[in-house]
Amino acid sequence: MSEVNWHEEVLKRKDDLLNDLRGLLKIESVLDEENASDQAPFGTGVREALDYMLALGDRDGYRTKDVKHVSGHLEFGQGEELIGILCHVDVVPAGNGWTTPAFEPDLRDGKLFARGAIDDKGPTIASYWAMNIVKELYPSLSKRVRMIIGTDEESSWRCVDTYFKHEEMPSMGFAPDAVFPIIHAEKGIADFEWIFPVNEGDEKDIILSSFHSGQRLNMVPDYAKAVCKSDENTLFQMKQSFEQFLAQHDLEGQASVETELSLEVHGISVHGSAPEEGINAAFRLAQFLESQELDQNGKAYIEFITTWLVDDSRGERLGVSFEDEITGPLTMNAGTFTYRYSEGGQIGINLRYPVTCQFEDVQKLFEKVTDPLALTMNVLDHMTPHHVPKDHQLIQKLQQVYEKQMGEKADLLSIGGGTYARSLEAGVAFGALFKGKPQLAHQKDEYVEMDDLLKAAAIYAEAIYELAK
């Protein structure tokens, strides 16, 4: 057989690929646990999207399997070794402000607009049609190729956790759910909270009644509010001081006095993997409150924030500023803050640490600071780092394919985020977004450029062939 022009093979099937993609994008596959059931553990829309992909597999002659209605797979080929392609069909909610409805795919100016177009339904269908092409042109591969379909990637990954309890682990594979060229290393990610006790002690003139900021651990909080109690004169003086503080630091916020004093600060939210790029509203509000004569518990809570956390996204003051050449520095995002005078406080942290670092070492260093303060640390979620060495055959083959089709070097990348690739023992994230293109996942008017998606499908097809031949 003469050498295949993979891009031409994709273009021959462009209309079928687009039709299958439109069908998948129309399904509102958003996590809906309120209406979950045994038949649809993550909601009916998510189950419908899983069934849609399994039905495509049945239509096109794959061996298909539903695993507990939370995941599934489509497989072709024969042999002992298994190559995995890890995709997901759940999406985040649409949100507001779309030009056209989020679940009515709209193709305009070469871009297909819909929720999930780039994360991850577009890349899933591109990978599926790449498999179709390889299956048709090379029916006698020496390895099996399996698309594994997840349905809870945007939440807590219960789909792949369940899947790999029951099914075979591929020897290697990729997740088309990030950027090209190749992401071969992902930091460890831990979500935890520090719990502050309520202690009895001398009270000062000002009671910190409450302090609240942030909704998600992996986002920099863009709003913080505190409520204070004291005599009327003290509260009015505090209000004046706060307004001066806002002006001095060029911050947006407001203060109001009724029977209590309410203080509000607005910041700038960014993703928790790069907290230094935002303005943490809780930090700024804490910096003001530190200058006030607060009650003992309120003072302890605020001083912990200002002493150990403010503007230190690398954890230097806590002694955890680990860094390596593979994934870069440790980052800490203080994402949620809750304090009530009679109940104590909480601070929630999203920690991302390098592949050569041990989470247990980080915990021990934290305890040097937190144990004397009687703070409790609750780990809410933890994913260990993931790294595939650059000389692994998976990396070598994907680099070869990318460089051949794109005519440029396939650099190896590392990220602070987490992709499904880390569910595989030897897995990398591989596309489908090309360098220089905007990151529109989770945003309004999410789209995929159809020319780019077809280009990605051609890369995936040759990659599947090279890995499985």
Tab-separated table of C-alpha atoms in Angstrom:
chain	number	residue	atom	x	y	z
A	1	MET	CA	0.000	0.000	0.000
A	2	SER	CA	1.381	3.408	-0.969
A	3	GLU	CA	1.845	5.952	1.817
A	4	VAL	CA	-1.471	7.288	3.077
A	5	ASN	CA	-2.259	11.004	2.861
A	6	TRP	CA	-4.040	11.166	6.193
A	7	HIS	CA	-5.407	14.658	5.685
A	8	GLU	CA	-6.991	13.711	2.366
A	9	GLU	CA	-8.584	10.676	4.010
A	10	VAL	CA	-10.103	12.946	6.673
A	11	LEU	CA	-11.414	15.414	4.068
A	12	LYS	CA	-13.200	12.543	2.242
A	13	ARG	CA	-15.174	11.945	5.443
A	14	LYS	CA	-15.614	15.585	6.486
A	15	ASP	CA	-19.414	15.661	6.116
A	16	ASP	CA	-19.906	12.463	8.121
A	17	LEU	CA	-17.567	13.717	10.835
A	18	LEU	CA	-19.455	17.025	11.050
A	19	ASN	CA	-22.851	15.277	11.203
A	20	ASP	CA	-21.701	13.024	14.039
A	21	LEU	CA	-20.250	16.010	15.882
A	22	ARG	CA	-23.427	18.061	15.545
A	23	GLY	CA	-25.418	15.192	16.993
A	24	LEU	CA	-23.163	14.926	20.029
A	25	LEU	CA	-23.058	18.701	20.600
A	26	LYS	CA	-26.864	18.878	20.707
A	27	ILE	CA	-26.925	16.741	23.853
A	28	GLU	CA	-26.898	18.812	27.076
A	29	SER	CA	-24.560	16.436	28.891
A	30	VAL	CA	-24.109	18.474	32.093
A	31	LEU	CA	-23.752	16.735	35.459
A	32	ASP	CA	-27.212	16.554	37.073
A	33	GLU	CA	-26.979	14.659	40.353
A	34	GLU	CA	-30.344	15.944	41.570
A	35	ASN	CA	-32.052	13.850	38.901
A	36	ALA	CA	-29.599	10.953	38.918
A	37	SER	CA	-30.694	7.315	38.935
A	38	ASP	CA	-29.151	3.853	38.737
A	39	GLN	CA	-29.576	4.000	34.970
A	40	ALA	CA	-28.164	7.526	34.724
A	41	PRO	CA	-25.775	8.063	37.680
A	42	PHE	CA	-24.738	11.552	36.483
A	43	GLY	CA	-28.086	12.569	34.943
A	44	THR	CA	-30.005	11.746	31.772
A	45	GLY	CA	-28.090	14.150	29.491
A	46	VAL	CA	-24.734	12.613	30.409
A	47	ARG	CA	-26.116	9.092	29.906
A	48	GLU	CA	-27.530	10.139	26.523
A	49	ALA	CA	-24.096	11.337	25.364
A	50	LEU	CA	-22.472	8.054	26.428
A	51	ASP	CA	-25.179	6.087	24.601
A	52	TYR	CA	-24.684	8.259	21.523
A	53	MET	CA	-20.999	7.341	21.282
A	54	LEU	CA	-21.691	3.644	21.894
A	55	ALA	CA	-24.344	3.757	19.160
A	56	LEU	CA	-21.803	5.244	16.723
A	57	GLY	CA	-19.502	2.369	17.602
A	58	ASP	CA	-22.242	-0.197	16.963
A	59	ARG	CA	-23.057	1.483	13.643
A	60	ASP	CA	-19.446	1.335	12.468
A	61	GLY	CA	-18.575	-2.189	13.579
A	62	TYR	CA	-16.686	-1.709	16.846
A	63	ARG	CA	-16.806	-3.958	19.889
A	64	THR	CA	-18.634	-1.726	22.383
A	65	LYS	CA	-19.237	-1.902	26.114
A	66	ASP	CA	-21.153	0.169	28.667
A	67	VAL	CA	-19.407	0.119	32.050
A	68	LYS	CA	-21.896	0.822	34.872
A	69	HIS	CA	-23.546	3.601	32.779
A	70	VAL	CA	-20.704	5.977	33.769
A	71	SER	CA	-18.147	5.066	31.091
A	72	GLY	CA	-17.712	2.827	28.112
A	73	HIS	CA	-15.474	1.877	25.246
A	74	LEU	CA	-15.271	1.207	21.499
A	75	GLU	CA	-12.586	-1.203	20.332
A	76	PHE	CA	-11.164	-2.650	17.117
A	77	GLY	CA	-8.088	-4.650	16.129
A	78	GLN	CA	-6.549	-7.745	17.622
A	79	GLY	CA	-3.534	-8.710	19.711
A	80	GLU	CA	-2.446	-8.736	23.329
A	81	GLU	CA	-1.424	-5.081	23.570
A	82	LEU	CA	-4.015	-2.315	23.992
A	83	ILE	CA	-3.687	1.326	22.858
A	84	GLY	CA	-6.029	3.729	24.660
A	85	ILE	CA	-7.626	7.011	23.570
A	86	LEU	CA	-9.235	8.667	26.574
A	87	CYS	CA	-12.079	11.124	25.849
A	88	HIS	CA	-14.994	12.617	27.755
A	89	VAL	CA	-18.504	13.608	26.691
A	90	ASP	CA	-19.641	15.576	29.757
A	91	VAL	CA	-19.478	19.372	29.586
A	92	VAL	CA	-19.680	22.300	31.988
A	93	PRO	CA	-22.941	24.290	32.133
A	94	ALA	CA	-23.549	26.735	29.298
A	95	GLY	CA	-23.639	29.891	31.395
A	96	ASN	CA	-24.970	33.151	29.960
A	97	GLY	CA	-24.165	35.524	27.121
A	98	TRP	CA	-23.972	33.163	24.118
A	99	THR	CA	-24.487	34.628	20.635
A	100	THR	CA	-26.393	31.479	19.626
A	101	PRO	CA	-27.812	28.775	21.957
A	102	ALA	CA	-25.023	26.681	23.482
A	103	PHE	CA	-26.571	23.335	22.571
A	104	GLU	CA	-27.618	24.290	19.043
A	105	PRO	CA	-24.323	23.943	17.126
A	106	ASP	CA	-23.824	26.866	14.744
A	107	LEU	CA	-21.195	26.859	11.990
A	108	ARG	CA	-20.179	30.371	10.998
A	109	ASP	CA	-16.964	31.683	9.457
A	110	GLY	CA	-15.439	28.207	9.609
A	111	LYS	CA	-16.012	27.925	13.372
A	112	LEU	CA	-18.472	25.543	15.019
A	113	PHE	CA	-19.931	27.201	18.114
A	114	ALA	CA	-21.366	25.047	20.916
A	115	ARG	CA	-20.663	24.061	24.492
A	116	GLY	CA	-18.155	21.208	24.280
A	117	ALA	CA	-16.929	22.101	20.785
A	118	ILE	CA	-13.287	22.086	21.942
A	119	ASP	CA	-13.734	20.491	25.404
A	120	ASP	CA	-14.042	17.662	24.608
A	121	LYS	CA	-16.701	16.650	22.077
A	122	GLY	CA	-14.944	18.042	18.996
A	123	PRO	CA	-11.663	16.244	19.769
A	124	THR	CA	-13.625	13.094	20.710
A	125	ILE	CA	-15.306	12.946	17.291
A	126	ALA	CA	-12.023	13.805	15.547
A	127	SER	CA	-10.398	10.853	17.340
A	128	TYR	CA	-13.358	8.625	16.538
A	129	TRP	CA	-13.117	9.338	12.810
A	130	ALA	CA	-9.348	8.876	12.992
A	131	MET	CA	-10.064	5.392	14.342
A	132	ASN	CA	-12.578	4.791	11.542
A	133	ILE	CA	-9.975	5.643	8.909
A	134	VAL	CA	-7.318	3.359	10.419
A	135	LYS	CA	-9.837	0.530	10.884
A	136	GLU	CA	-10.904	0.791	7.249
A	137	LEU	CA	-7.435	1.118	5.693
A	138	TYR	CA	-5.565	-1.279	8.006
A	139	PRO	CA	-7.942	-4.046	9.169
A	140	SER	CA	-5.080	-6.300	10.385
A	141	LEU	CA	-3.276	-4.305	13.065
A	142	SER	CA	-1.133	-6.184	15.598
A	143	LYS	CA	-2.629	-4.301	18.583
A	144	ARG	CA	-6.108	-3.390	19.765
A	145	VAL	CA	-7.223	0.244	19.759
A	146	ARG	CA	-9.809	1.327	22.312
A	147	MET	CA	-11.568	4.653	22.781
A	148	ILE	CA	-12.474	4.975	26.463
A	149	ILE	CA	-15.366	7.367	27.053
A	150	GLY	CA	-15.646	9.215	30.358
A	151	THR	CA	-18.666	11.127	31.635
A	152	ASP	CA	-17.469	12.898	34.810
A	153	GLU	CA	-14.244	14.625	33.767
A	154	GLU	CA	-15.569	18.092	34.587
A	155	SER	CA	-16.309	17.036	38.146
A	156	SER	CA	-14.494	14.307	40.095
A	157	TRP	CA	-13.449	11.620	37.582
A	158	ARG	CA	-15.681	8.929	39.076
A	159	CYS	CA	-16.131	7.594	35.535
A	160	VAL	CA	-12.506	6.580	34.956
A	161	ASP	CA	-12.101	5.475	38.576
A	162	THR	CA	-15.000	3.064	38.015
A	163	TYR	CA	-13.823	2.086	34.548
A	164	PHE	CA	-10.352	0.957	35.592
A	165	LYS	CA	-11.726	-1.028	38.537
A	166	HIS	CA	-13.444	-3.277	35.982
A	167	GLU	CA	-11.486	-2.949	32.728
A	168	GLU	CA	-8.012	-3.417	31.321
A	169	MET	CA	-5.389	-0.666	31.564
A	170	PRO	CA	-3.953	0.193	28.111
A	171	SER	CA	-0.193	-0.201	27.749
A	172	MET	CA	-0.080	3.417	26.539
A	173	GLY	CA	-2.288	6.052	24.976
A	174	PHE	CA	-3.325	9.683	24.749
A	175	ALA	CA	-6.096	12.078	25.742
A	176	PRO	CA	-7.174	14.570	23.034
A	177	ASP	CA	-8.228	17.129	25.626
A	178	ALA	CA	-5.553	19.821	25.846
A	179	VAL	CA	-3.068	21.396	23.427
A	180	PHE	CA	-0.522	20.284	20.845
A	181	PRO	CA	2.234	19.258	20.669
A	182	ILE	CA	2.520	16.877	23.678
A	183	ILE	CA	1.899	17.345	27.400
A	184	HIS	CA	4.064	14.701	29.038
A	185	ALA	CA	4.046	15.940	32.643
A	186	GLU	CA	1.288	17.141	34.968
A	187	LYS	CA	1.747	18.446	38.489
A	188	GLY	CA	0.269	16.754	41.509
A	189	ILE	CA	-2.964	18.459	42.580
A	190	ALA	CA	-4.280	18.495	46.146
A	191	ASP	CA	-7.367	20.242	47.493
A	192	PHE	CA	-7.417	20.671	51.259
A	193	GLU	CA	-8.729	22.928	53.980
A	194	TRP	CA	-7.346	24.205	57.236
A	195	ILE	CA	-9.883	24.292	60.088
A	196	PHE	CA	-9.484	26.935	62.818
A	197	PRO	CA	-10.748	26.180	66.326
A	198	VAL	CA	-12.788	28.457	68.579
A	199	ASN	CA	-10.750	29.460	71.643
A	200	GLU	CA	-11.869	31.330	74.722
A	201	GLY	CA	-9.978	34.520	75.412
A	202	ASP	CA	-10.025	38.230	76.120
A	203	GLU	CA	-12.305	40.201	73.842
A	204	LYS	CA	-11.312	43.469	72.217
A	205	ASP	CA	-13.449	46.378	71.107
A	206	ILE	CA	-14.120	44.879	67.674
A	207	ILE	CA	-15.718	41.480	67.071
A	208	LEU	CA	-15.141	39.857	63.673
A	209	SER	CA	-18.611	38.348	63.197
A	210	SER	CA	-17.911	36.768	59.806
A	211	PHE	CA	-15.506	36.646	56.899
A	212	HIS	CA	-16.363	34.988	53.573
A	213	SER	CA	-14.654	34.782	50.205
A	214	GLY	CA	-14.446	32.434	47.233
A	215	GLN	CA	-16.595	29.655	45.799
A	216	ARG	CA	-14.089	27.237	44.251
A	217	LEU	CA	-10.671	26.128	45.394
A	218	ASN	CA	-9.194	26.352	41.895
A	219	MET	CA	-10.231	29.973	41.305
A	220	VAL	CA	-8.770	33.147	42.819
A	221	PRO	CA	-11.627	34.761	44.799
A	222	ASP	CA	-12.825	38.006	43.227
A	223	TYR	CA	-15.088	39.060	46.130
A	224	ALA	CA	-14.690	39.113	49.916
A	225	LYS	CA	-16.966	40.330	52.682
A	226	ALA	CA	-16.464	40.797	56.418
A	227	VAL	CA	-18.949	41.855	59.103
A	228	CYS	CA	-17.755	43.499	62.337
A	229	LYS	CA	-19.496	44.457	65.598
A	230	SER	CA	-18.530	47.248	67.954
A	231	ASP	CA	-19.852	50.542	69.287
A	232	GLU	CA	-21.201	53.001	66.741
A	233	ASN	CA	-18.262	55.393	66.992
A	234	THR	CA	-15.660	52.646	66.413
A	235	LEU	CA	-17.563	51.297	63.424
A	236	PHE	CA	-17.724	54.712	61.752
A	237	GLN	CA	-13.989	55.219	62.290
A	238	MET	CA	-13.371	51.765	60.763
A	239	LYS	CA	-15.533	52.663	57.785
A	240	GLN	CA	-13.489	55.800	57.145
A	241	SER	CA	-10.200	53.898	57.506
A	242	PHE	CA	-11.436	51.223	55.108
A	243	GLU	CA	-12.415	53.759	52.454
A	244	GLN	CA	-8.946	55.314	52.719
A	245	PHE	CA	-7.412	51.819	52.414
A	246	LEU	CA	-9.367	51.161	49.206
A	247	ALA	CA	-8.211	54.454	47.722
A	248	GLN	CA	-4.560	53.934	48.720
A	249	HIS	CA	-4.471	50.454	47.156
A	250	ASP	CA	-6.581	51.317	44.095
A	251	LEU	CA	-9.194	48.719	45.029
A	252	GLU	CA	-12.906	48.506	44.381
A	253	GLY	CA	-15.148	47.921	47.382
A	254	GLN	CA	-17.677	49.427	49.721
A	255	ALA	CA	-18.499	49.777	53.402
A	256	SER	CA	-21.831	50.287	55.135
A	257	VAL	CA	-22.846	50.725	58.772
A	258	GLU	CA	-26.189	49.820	60.272
A	259	THR	CA	-26.095	47.879	63.543
A	260	GLU	CA	-22.928	46.215	62.175
A	261	LEU	CA	-20.191	47.229	59.745
A	262	SER	CA	-20.091	45.411	56.397
A	263	LEU	CA	-16.863	45.600	54.394
A	264	GLU	CA	-16.626	44.360	50.801
A	265	VAL	CA	-13.645	44.092	48.443
A	266	HIS	CA	-13.599	43.165	44.754
A	267	GLY	CA	-10.594	41.480	43.176
A	268	ILE	CA	-9.834	39.751	39.868
A	269	SER	CA	-10.457	36.044	39.439
A	270	VAL	CA	-8.121	33.781	37.442
A	271	HIS	CA	-7.531	30.030	37.356
A	272	GLY	CA	-5.927	28.615	40.487
A	273	SER	CA	-2.942	27.218	38.580
A	274	ALA	CA	-1.580	30.781	38.174
A	275	PRO	CA	-2.890	32.726	41.207
A	276	GLU	CA	-0.291	35.474	40.893
A	277	GLU	CA	-2.087	36.693	37.755
A	278	GLY	CA	-5.217	37.668	39.713
A	279	ILE	CA	-6.100	39.834	42.707
A	280	ASN	CA	-7.278	37.786	45.686
A	281	ALA	CA	-10.057	39.812	47.311
A	282	ALA	CA	-9.722	37.908	50.608
A	283	PHE	CA	-6.047	38.852	50.885
A	284	ARG	CA	-6.803	42.547	50.460
A	285	LEU	CA	-9.644	42.516	52.981
A	286	ALA	CA	-7.477	40.622	55.481
A	287	GLN	CA	-4.694	43.178	55.071
A	288	PHE	CA	-7.094	45.912	56.166
A	289	LEU	CA	-8.500	43.913	59.097
A	290	GLU	CA	-4.997	43.137	60.371
A	291	SER	CA	-4.660	46.799	61.358
A	292	GLN	CA	-7.765	46.674	63.587
A	293	GLU	CA	-8.085	45.624	67.249
A	294	LEU	CA	-10.013	42.401	66.635
A	295	ASP	CA	-11.181	39.782	69.124
A	296	GLN	CA	-8.746	36.929	69.780
A	297	ASN	CA	-10.246	34.348	67.384
A	298	GLY	CA	-10.831	36.858	64.624
A	299	LYS	CA	-7.282	38.154	65.028
A	300	ALA	CA	-5.826	34.617	64.850
A	301	TYR	CA	-7.737	33.854	61.643
A	302	ILE	CA	-6.823	37.120	59.908
A	303	GLU	CA	-3.183	37.011	61.009
A	304	PHE	CA	-2.768	33.502	59.623
A	305	ILE	CA	-3.871	34.818	56.223
A	306	THR	CA	-1.617	37.861	56.277
A	307	THR	CA	1.403	36.121	57.833
A	308	TRP	CA	1.474	32.921	55.788
A	309	LEU	CA	-0.607	33.304	52.634
A	310	VAL	CA	-0.920	36.839	51.244
A	311	ASP	CA	0.771	37.215	47.842
A	312	ASP	CA	2.856	34.057	48.275
A	313	SER	CA	1.600	31.701	45.573
A	314	ARG	CA	4.846	29.669	45.776
A	315	GLY	CA	4.515	28.827	49.476
A	316	GLU	CA	7.910	30.357	50.317
A	317	ARG	CA	6.967	31.533	53.812
A	318	LEU	CA	5.522	28.112	54.637
A	319	GLY	CA	8.771	26.525	53.442
A	320	VAL	CA	7.268	24.531	50.548
A	321	SER	CA	8.610	26.381	47.500
A	322	PHE	CA	9.624	23.208	45.659
A	323	GLU	CA	10.519	23.408	41.973
A	324	ASP	CA	11.930	21.134	39.267
A	325	GLU	CA	12.944	21.368	35.610
A	326	ILE	CA	10.115	19.085	34.449
A	327	THR	CA	7.018	20.876	35.777
A	328	GLY	CA	8.302	24.106	37.340
A	329	PRO	CA	7.338	25.544	40.736
A	330	LEU	CA	4.793	24.514	43.336
A	331	THR	CA	1.783	26.860	43.394
A	332	MET	CA	-0.778	27.499	46.127
A	333	ASN	CA	-4.148	29.142	45.608
A	334	ALA	CA	-6.136	30.157	48.676
A	335	GLY	CA	-9.583	29.788	47.106
A	336	THR	CA	-12.229	29.684	49.868
A	337	PHE	CA	-12.519	31.443	53.218
A	338	THR	CA	-15.275	30.988	55.796
A	339	TYR	CA	-15.235	32.364	59.322
A	340	ARG	CA	-17.955	32.818	61.946
A	341	TYR	CA	-17.347	34.207	65.405
A	342	SER	CA	-18.995	31.333	67.277
A	343	GLU	CA	-17.943	28.524	64.902
A	344	GLY	CA	-14.309	29.148	63.947
A	345	GLY	CA	-12.878	29.341	60.464
A	346	GLN	CA	-11.820	27.498	57.323
A	347	ILE	CA	-9.386	28.255	54.510
A	348	GLY	CA	-9.478	26.086	51.393
A	349	ILE	CA	-6.307	25.613	49.325
A	350	ASN	CA	-5.667	24.288	45.815
A	351	LEU	CA	-2.052	23.056	45.741
A	352	ARG	CA	-0.159	22.063	42.574
A	353	TYR	CA	3.241	20.523	43.131
A	354	PRO	CA	6.116	19.319	40.890
A	355	VAL	CA	6.504	15.713	39.766
A	356	THR	CA	9.713	15.251	41.784
A	357	CYS	CA	8.028	16.420	45.012
A	358	GLN	CA	6.211	14.242	47.594
A	359	PHE	CA	2.894	15.510	48.988
A	360	GLU	CA	3.759	13.978	52.388
A	361	ASP	CA	6.855	16.209	52.559
A	362	VAL	CA	4.698	19.264	51.910
A	363	GLN	CA	2.250	18.227	54.643
A	364	LYS	CA	5.055	17.815	57.207
A	365	LEU	CA	6.338	21.314	56.472
A	366	PHE	CA	2.826	22.758	56.807
A	367	GLU	CA	2.461	21.040	60.199
A	368	LYS	CA	5.487	22.901	61.566
A	369	VAL	CA	3.403	26.062	61.205
A	370	THR	CA	-0.128	24.754	61.818
A	371	ASP	CA	0.376	22.330	64.743
A	372	PRO	CA	1.333	25.070	67.249
A	373	LEU	CA	-1.822	26.924	66.161
A	374	ALA	CA	-4.003	23.789	66.664
A	375	LEU	CA	-5.185	23.876	63.051
A	376	THR	CA	-6.581	20.726	61.475
A	377	MET	CA	-5.833	19.854	57.831
A	378	ASN	CA	-8.496	17.965	55.870
A	379	VAL	CA	-7.444	16.642	52.452
A	380	LEU	CA	-10.498	16.831	50.182
A	381	ASP	CA	-9.029	15.496	46.940
A	382	HIS	CA	-5.579	14.455	45.751
A	383	MET	CA	-4.121	13.447	42.384
A	384	THR	CA	-0.473	12.420	42.342
A	385	PRO	CA	1.843	13.886	39.668
A	386	HIS	CA	2.030	12.261	36.254
A	387	HIS	CA	5.078	12.044	34.016
A	388	VAL	CA	6.031	10.042	30.917
A	389	PRO	CA	9.812	10.179	30.225
A	390	LYS	CA	10.866	11.800	26.964
A	391	ASP	CA	12.518	8.597	25.714
A	392	HIS	CA	9.317	6.502	26.058
A	393	GLN	CA	8.165	4.990	22.758
A	394	LEU	CA	4.784	6.732	23.113
A	395	ILE	CA	6.503	10.139	23.150
A	396	GLN	CA	8.876	9.201	20.331
A	397	LYS	CA	6.079	8.080	18.005
A	398	LEU	CA	3.778	11.015	18.700
A	399	GLN	CA	6.639	13.462	18.160
A	400	GLN	CA	7.481	11.786	14.866
A	401	VAL	CA	3.865	12.024	13.629
A	402	TYR	CA	3.358	15.622	14.761
A	403	GLU	CA	6.625	16.836	13.233
A	404	LYS	CA	5.930	15.052	9.948
A	405	GLN	CA	2.426	16.516	9.559
A	406	MET	CA	3.067	19.974	10.996
A	407	GLY	CA	6.637	20.601	9.843
A	408	GLU	CA	7.695	21.938	13.229
A	409	LYS	CA	9.321	20.616	16.378
A	410	ALA	CA	7.074	18.703	18.776
A	411	ASP	CA	8.113	20.285	22.064
A	412	LEU	CA	7.261	18.497	25.292
A	413	LEU	CA	5.086	20.556	27.622
A	414	SER	CA	4.175	20.373	31.302
A	415	ILE	CA	1.074	21.816	32.982
A	416	GLY	CA	-0.313	22.586	36.399
A	417	GLY	CA	-3.743	21.308	35.411
A	418	GLY	CA	-4.937	17.728	35.179
A	419	THR	CA	-6.059	15.803	32.090
A	420	TYR	CA	-7.440	12.303	31.674
A	421	ALA	CA	-3.971	11.292	30.459
A	422	ARG	CA	-2.969	10.843	34.094
A	423	SER	CA	-5.530	8.024	34.388
A	424	LEU	CA	-3.268	5.944	32.134
A	425	GLU	CA	-0.051	4.415	33.422
A	426	ALA	CA	1.676	5.705	30.263
A	427	GLY	CA	-0.495	8.500	28.856
A	428	VAL	CA	-0.025	12.003	27.503
A	429	ALA	CA	-2.359	14.820	26.522
A	430	PHE	CA	-2.151	15.325	22.764
A	431	GLY	CA	-4.080	18.241	21.211
A	432	ALA	CA	-6.553	19.129	19.942
A	433	LEU	CA	-5.898	22.881	20.330
A	434	PHE	CA	-3.025	24.173	18.205
A	435	LYS	CA	-0.393	26.650	19.389
A	436	GLY	CA	-1.486	30.267	19.404
A	437	LYS	CA	-5.214	29.527	19.326
A	438	PRO	CA	-7.441	30.996	22.078
A	439	GLN	CA	-8.351	28.803	25.053
A	440	LEU	CA	-12.146	28.939	24.997
A	441	ALA	CA	-13.031	25.883	27.054
A	442	HIS	CA	-15.647	26.709	29.734
A	443	GLN	CA	-16.260	30.162	28.233
A	444	LYS	CA	-19.288	31.582	26.451
A	445	ASP	CA	-19.220	31.201	22.652
A	446	GLU	CA	-16.861	28.216	22.875
A	447	TYR	CA	-15.950	27.060	19.387
A	448	VAL	CA	-13.686	24.797	17.377
A	449	GLU	CA	-12.173	25.829	14.054
A	450	MET	CA	-13.252	23.108	11.636
A	451	ASP	CA	-10.008	23.246	9.623
A	452	ASP	CA	-8.045	22.719	12.843
A	453	LEU	CA	-10.297	19.849	13.917
A	454	LEU	CA	-9.800	18.110	10.561
A	455	LYS	CA	-6.045	18.676	10.845
A	456	ALA	CA	-6.137	17.159	14.348
A	457	ALA	CA	-8.094	14.152	13.042
A	458	ALA	CA	-5.350	13.518	10.466
A	459	ILE	CA	-2.664	13.669	13.178
A	460	TYR	CA	-4.694	11.310	15.371
A	461	ALA	CA	-5.206	8.855	12.517
A	462	GLU	CA	-1.501	8.560	11.761
A	463	ALA	CA	-0.685	8.420	15.474
A	464	ILE	CA	-3.137	5.555	16.017
A	465	TYR	CA	-1.649	3.697	13.068
A	466	GLU	CA	1.931	4.178	14.274
A	467	LEU	CA	1.099	3.098	17.829
A	468	ALA	CA	-0.935	0.034	16.796
A	469	LYS	CA	0.656	-1.262	13.598
